[in-house]
Amino acid sequence: MARLLDGIEDSQSGALNEHQSKLLLKAYGVPVVDEAIVTSVPDAVDAAGAFGFPVVLKGLGRTLLHKTERRLVHLNLATPESVEIAARSVMEEAGAALEGFLIQPQVTGRRELVAGLFKDPLFGPVIMFGIGGVFAEALKDVTFRLAPLTQVDIDSMTGEIRAKEILGNFRGEAAVNRRQLARTLLALSRIAVDRPNVSEIDINPLIVTETGEIRAVDALVAFGGIPGVRKTLPPVDPHLLGKFFHPRSIVFVGASSQFGKWGHNLLSTTIARGFGGDIHLVNPKGGRIAGREVHPSVRDIPGPVDLAVVTIPAAGVMPLISELKKKGITNMLLITSGFSETGAEGRRAEEALMAAARASGILVIGPNTMGITNPHIRLYCTGSHVGPEPGDTAVVAQSGNMGTQLLAFAENQGIGIRCFSGSGNEAMVTVEDYLDAFEVDALTRNVVLYIESVKDGRRFFESTRRIGRKKPIILMKGGRTEAGGRAAASHTGALSSDNRIFEAVCRQAGIVTADYPMDLLDLAAAFSSLPLPRGSRAAIMTFGGGWGVVTADLCAEFGLEVPPLSDGIIRKFDAILPDYWSRSNPVDIVGEYDPNVAMTVLTELMKWDGCDAVINLGLIGRSALLGRIVDSVKLADPSYDRAFLDTLLQGIIEFEKKYVQYISELMGACSKPVFGVSFAFDQEERTVYPVAGQIYKSVVYPTPEKAVKSLAKMVRYREFLTMNGDDADIGAR
């Protein structure tokens, strides 16, 4: 065995046979089945007798793959005669590829698992675990983690498979030996680190006996050579990238007076939104635009310039580099398209341009970017004229259009933005660079990403895993389907990894994933405004019974618990609610309009140690409904007392303002989130309601499913922090 393991160091291709594969796995601590190798039929019969019947007989050979399908595996051989017949059948089927026979005692168990290792071209070595046996490919009940594994990773993997119940006591058989299972997965992880020339390991099946012991009864180890160093871009200094978003002076190279051109569009929004620094314009034609002097060249600008916003055609960008260098401009926002997104020729031009910029000490965002935003200095330099409020959520989008749509939603819904960048082709500054910059930025508390690919898989994983333990990262990936992947490739010119691997990376790093674009901002609203729930128990208070039932169903679907009310809570509510109230969770306040009742119910639920969050249905938004009722009454009966109607409506409006403030105060006092759902969501309503002097903000969604989904994602994030020993109250900001 020692000679075998030494020889593996030099293996560059091919595979070990099954017995050699098991020797390697056994050396790393994987429990493998006992077995014997023989080269003749009589020896096979003798080995079977030595083990005791029943036995398994297999054909052995490096090139013998898919042995079950080729009838090279014979199970439950109970007599010497059956062993002889099986051996001769294998000889005939395998032919010259047969190196010998493998004899094993028959390991019995109803449960079959699979474990393995393979190399992802973007992220490197990946460990796989799940349900094995002949149905492994059909069931696809597997999970993945990047190596090296931690015990937290192993616990997560075993808890993620759909059929995880079979790992416990199952139909009279003992629970799986978790220590053996962990040792097996850790062994694969160690091999991935120790032996980079191993390209694939497949252990299938990993049989669980009736006593819970596990045994690897079949295995394959393949080699693919030691992978070369994958070409990646050098990291950008996070402090330099931070300065990019804080220019004191900007020059627009390619400034134009023609409506609709990028050189006019970006200039207009930057001026209109109130950027307080110096703004310079460059166009060889000279003249004046927007009442400002247009310089023929960058060299003609008086004074220093921090940022060049470039919109000239692609062919003119390379000559611009030397001008920027002479002027001392070290930051370029390259809006111009026509580079790697157009194909091989564009990629070569992009690489040459970045080499020149890097040699000149110029940091480039783009090309093919929609722009950047920093509301904290009123810098709004994007293709869409949106102006979200300053806040603590940093946004990066590999699709500029998607990013600016998210900014527009944030502006409408009151979600504060720390900064935004459309990252474009990421020829120099990549999403990994943004992450490292957000880590050290004191104003960034949450990160929102829309990505279609990553440049450096390992760096992306390591950065997100590190940063995600301090600041929530909310991510949506485009190109998750085959059709979307083709579109993403044509959009950015980049390749992406298998989506299942990317999803596993997100789980391992604690990334909060979003399925739809608006989910990104729904989640950003929750994470930036509410304390993290300490568990998964939700109390529901509702203005109507049906809504509470639907929300309880949603909680169950998203893995949240709706616990029964305590006797003490019921007694308190009996004193203020009608006799026919539900006396259960959800708490139906049966259309009670008395504001004191709503506040009392909410207060008691927030103080109750039996729940971790409150979902508040229909207490906000009643003013919109009442406003419509008042309008109808005024139209239907012009003689109706207008003063009474106006006073009634104004009373509800004032209550809602007071209620929003009260929610924020309660969250501060109880460190427990409240997820509001509007009774009648109006187009003018916001999602986030800041309250002066309060840490937390009220969050009100238009539908119960948005509230429940956001709560569930926050719960999962809290679980990630807890499992990794980072259970400080990151939500109490």
PDB file of C-alpha atoms in Angstrom, residues 470-592:
ATOM      1  CA  LYS A 470     -19.902  40.381   9.089  1.00  0.00           C
ATOM      2  CA  LYS A 471     -22.264  41.836   6.486  1.00  0.00           C
ATOM      3  CA  PRO A 472     -25.135  40.020   4.765  1.00  0.00           C
ATOM      4  CA  ILE A 473     -24.579  39.406   1.043  1.00  0.00           C
ATOM      5  CA  ILE A 474     -27.798  39.154  -0.978  1.00  0.00           C
ATOM      6  CA  LEU A 475     -27.298  37.719  -4.443  1.00  0.00           C
ATOM      7  CA  MET A 476     -29.216  36.849  -7.569  1.00  0.00           C
ATOM      8  CA  LYS A 477     -27.492  34.928 -10.351  1.00  0.00           C
ATOM      9  CA  GLY A 478     -28.510  35.249 -13.970  1.00  0.00           C
ATOM     10  CA  GLY A 479     -27.898  32.347 -16.336  1.00  0.00           C
ATOM     11  CA  ARG A 480     -29.197  29.667 -13.977  1.00  0.00           C
ATOM     12  CA  THR A 481     -30.902  27.798 -16.831  1.00  0.00           C
ATOM     13  CA  GLU A 482     -29.441  26.614 -20.129  1.00  0.00           C
ATOM     14  CA  ALA A 483     -31.224  29.402 -21.984  1.00  0.00           C
ATOM     15  CA  GLY A 484     -30.155  31.993 -19.421  1.00  0.00           C
ATOM     16  CA  GLY A 485     -26.588  30.707 -19.529  1.00  0.00           C
ATOM     17  CA  ARG A 486     -26.412  31.232 -23.282  1.00  0.00           C
ATOM     18  CA  ALA A 487     -27.780  34.745 -22.887  1.00  0.00           C
ATOM     19  CA  ALA A 488     -25.306  35.531 -20.097  1.00  0.00           C
ATOM     20  CA  ALA A 489     -22.385  34.306 -22.193  1.00  0.00           C
ATOM     21  CA  SER A 490     -23.376  36.545 -25.077  1.00  0.00           C
ATOM     22  CA  HIS A 491     -23.967  39.420 -22.645  1.00  0.00           C
ATOM     23  CA  THR A 492     -20.659  39.447 -20.788  1.00  0.00           C
ATOM     24  CA  GLY A 493     -18.472  37.131 -22.835  1.00  0.00           C
ATOM     25  CA  ALA A 494     -17.787  35.067 -19.686  1.00  0.00           C
ATOM     26  CA  LEU A 495     -18.215  31.432 -18.749  1.00  0.00           C
ATOM     27  CA  SER A 496     -19.998  30.255 -15.628  1.00  0.00           C
ATOM     28  CA  SER A 497     -19.848  27.142 -13.490  1.00  0.00           C
ATOM     29  CA  ASP A 498     -22.509  24.484 -13.069  1.00  0.00           C
ATOM     30  CA  ASN A 499     -25.364  26.210 -11.281  1.00  0.00           C
ATOM     31  CA  ARG A 500     -25.635  23.445  -8.678  1.00  0.00           C
ATOM     32  CA  ILE A 501     -22.041  24.117  -7.681  1.00  0.00           C
ATOM     33  CA  PHE A 502     -22.664  27.849  -7.542  1.00  0.00           C
ATOM     34  CA  GLU A 503     -25.700  27.318  -5.297  1.00  0.00           C
ATOM     35  CA  ALA A 504     -23.588  25.122  -3.017  1.00  0.00           C
ATOM     36  CA  VAL A 505     -20.928  27.851  -2.858  1.00  0.00           C
ATOM     37  CA  CYS A 506     -23.618  30.306  -1.787  1.00  0.00           C
ATOM     38  CA  ARG A 507     -24.836  28.010   0.983  1.00  0.00           C
ATOM     39  CA  GLN A 508     -21.296  27.323   2.186  1.00  0.00           C
ATOM     40  CA  ALA A 509     -20.438  31.033   2.227  1.00  0.00           C
ATOM     41  CA  GLY A 510     -23.697  32.111   3.887  1.00  0.00           C
ATOM     42  CA  ILE A 511     -24.855  34.119   0.854  1.00  0.00           C
ATOM     43  CA  VAL A 512     -28.566  34.989   0.926  1.00  0.00           C
ATOM     44  CA  THR A 513     -29.871  34.051  -2.519  1.00  0.00           C
ATOM     45  CA  ALA A 514     -32.769  35.709  -4.325  1.00  0.00           C
ATOM     46  CA  ASP A 515     -34.830  34.024  -7.008  1.00  0.00           C
ATOM     47  CA  TYR A 516     -36.273  37.127  -8.659  1.00  0.00           C
ATOM     48  CA  PRO A 517     -35.050  40.702  -9.190  1.00  0.00           C
ATOM     49  CA  MET A 518     -37.513  42.290  -6.772  1.00  0.00           C
ATOM     50  CA  ASP A 519     -36.511  39.757  -4.123  1.00  0.00           C
ATOM     51  CA  LEU A 520     -33.134  41.489  -4.021  1.00  0.00           C
ATOM     52  CA  LEU A 521     -34.646  44.737  -2.814  1.00  0.00           C
ATOM     53  CA  ASP A 522     -37.250  43.057  -0.602  1.00  0.00           C
ATOM     54  CA  LEU A 523     -34.397  41.322   1.190  1.00  0.00           C
ATOM     55  CA  ALA A 524     -32.258  44.447   1.230  1.00  0.00           C
ATOM     56  CA  ALA A 525     -35.144  46.276   2.905  1.00  0.00           C
ATOM     57  CA  ALA A 526     -35.378  43.616   5.613  1.00  0.00           C
ATOM     58  CA  PHE A 527     -31.652  43.195   6.283  1.00  0.00           C
ATOM     59  CA  SER A 528     -30.975  46.942   6.345  1.00  0.00           C
ATOM     60  CA  SER A 529     -33.945  47.832   8.550  1.00  0.00           C
ATOM     61  CA  LEU A 530     -34.761  44.989  10.961  1.00  0.00           C
ATOM     62  CA  PRO A 531     -33.016  43.035  13.719  1.00  0.00           C
ATOM     63  CA  LEU A 532     -32.199  39.430  12.858  1.00  0.00           C
ATOM     64  CA  PRO A 533     -34.675  36.917  14.273  1.00  0.00           C
ATOM     65  CA  ARG A 534     -33.115  34.575  16.830  1.00  0.00           C
ATOM     66  CA  GLY A 535     -35.101  31.592  15.610  1.00  0.00           C
ATOM     67  CA  SER A 536     -37.769  30.410  13.187  1.00  0.00           C
ATOM     68  CA  ARG A 537     -40.928  30.903  15.326  1.00  0.00           C
ATOM     69  CA  ALA A 538     -43.371  33.423  13.862  1.00  0.00           C
ATOM     70  CA  ALA A 539     -46.332  35.054  15.579  1.00  0.00           C
ATOM     71  CA  ILE A 540     -48.973  36.336  13.157  1.00  0.00           C
ATOM     72  CA  MET A 541     -51.427  39.100  13.946  1.00  0.00           C
ATOM     73  CA  THR A 542     -54.016  39.836  11.298  1.00  0.00           C
ATOM     74  CA  PHE A 543     -56.893  42.192  10.586  1.00  0.00           C
ATOM     75  CA  GLY A 544     -58.770  39.337   8.893  1.00  0.00           C
ATOM     76  CA  GLY A 545     -58.875  35.568   9.449  1.00  0.00           C
ATOM     77  CA  GLY A 546     -58.303  34.377   5.869  1.00  0.00           C
ATOM     78  CA  TRP A 547     -55.126  36.349   5.517  1.00  0.00           C
ATOM     79  CA  GLY A 548     -53.772  34.747   8.679  1.00  0.00           C
ATOM     80  CA  VAL A 549     -54.535  31.236   7.383  1.00  0.00           C
ATOM     81  CA  VAL A 550     -52.725  31.898   4.114  1.00  0.00           C
ATOM     82  CA  THR A 551     -49.736  33.362   5.944  1.00  0.00           C
ATOM     83  CA  ALA A 552     -49.547  30.367   8.285  1.00  0.00           C
ATOM     84  CA  ASP A 553     -49.483  28.076   5.233  1.00  0.00           C
ATOM     85  CA  LEU A 554     -46.706  30.175   3.717  1.00  0.00           C
ATOM     86  CA  CYS A 555     -44.704  29.918   6.932  1.00  0.00           C
ATOM     87  CA  ALA A 556     -44.932  26.131   6.822  1.00  0.00           C
ATOM     88  CA  GLU A 557     -43.874  26.085   3.167  1.00  0.00           C
ATOM     89  CA  PHE A 558     -40.816  28.231   3.920  1.00  0.00           C
ATOM     90  CA  GLY A 559     -39.723  26.194   6.946  1.00  0.00           C
ATOM     91  CA  LEU A 560     -40.987  28.561   9.639  1.00  0.00           C
ATOM     92  CA  GLU A 561     -42.828  27.499  12.779  1.00  0.00           C
ATOM     93  CA  VAL A 562     -46.145  29.033  13.872  1.00  0.00           C
ATOM     94  CA  PRO A 563     -46.231  28.094  17.580  1.00  0.00           C
ATOM     95  CA  PRO A 564     -49.424  27.931  19.669  1.00  0.00           C
ATOM     96  CA  LEU A 565     -50.081  30.840  22.005  1.00  0.00           C
ATOM     97  CA  SER A 566     -49.264  30.472  25.666  1.00  0.00           C
ATOM     98  CA  ASP A 567     -52.068  30.438  28.240  1.00  0.00           C
ATOM     99  CA  GLY A 568     -50.816  33.755  29.595  1.00  0.00           C
ATOM    100  CA  ILE A 569     -51.032  35.446  26.187  1.00  0.00           C
ATOM    101  CA  ILE A 570     -54.539  34.074  25.628  1.00  0.00           C
ATOM    102  CA  ARG A 571     -55.740  35.457  28.971  1.00  0.00           C
ATOM    103  CA  LYS A 572     -54.376  38.903  28.144  1.00  0.00           C
ATOM    104  CA  PHE A 573     -56.057  38.939  24.735  1.00  0.00           C
ATOM    105  CA  ASP A 574     -59.337  37.661  26.204  1.00  0.00           C
ATOM    106  CA  ALA A 575     -59.523  40.915  28.127  1.00  0.00           C
ATOM    107  CA  ILE A 576     -59.356  43.141  25.021  1.00  0.00           C
ATOM    108  CA  LEU A 577     -60.708  41.100  22.093  1.00  0.00           C
ATOM    109  CA  PRO A 578     -64.305  39.929  21.431  1.00  0.00           C
ATOM    110  CA  ASP A 579     -65.367  36.553  22.811  1.00  0.00           C
ATOM    111  CA  TYR A 580     -65.242  34.999  19.361  1.00  0.00           C
ATOM    112  CA  TRP A 581     -61.571  35.758  18.646  1.00  0.00           C
ATOM    113  CA  SER A 582     -59.501  32.783  17.436  1.00  0.00           C
ATOM    114  CA  ARG A 583     -57.511  32.129  20.649  1.00  0.00           C
ATOM    115  CA  SER A 584     -54.704  30.823  18.474  1.00  0.00           C
ATOM    116  CA  ASN A 585     -51.747  31.853  16.362  1.00  0.00           C
ATOM    117  CA  PRO A 586     -52.488  33.576  13.951  1.00  0.00           C
ATOM    118  CA  VAL A 587     -54.120  36.154  16.206  1.00  0.00           C
ATOM    119  CA  ASP A 588     -57.155  37.555  14.403  1.00  0.00           C
ATOM    120  CA  ILE A 589     -58.099  40.919  15.919  1.00  0.00           C
ATOM    121  CA  VAL A 590     -61.423  40.549  14.041  1.00  0.00           C
ATOM    122  CA  GLY A 591     -61.507  43.922  12.318  1.00  0.00           C
ATOM    123  CA  GLU A 592     -61.011  45.819  15.578  1.00  0.00           C
TER     124      GLU A 592
END
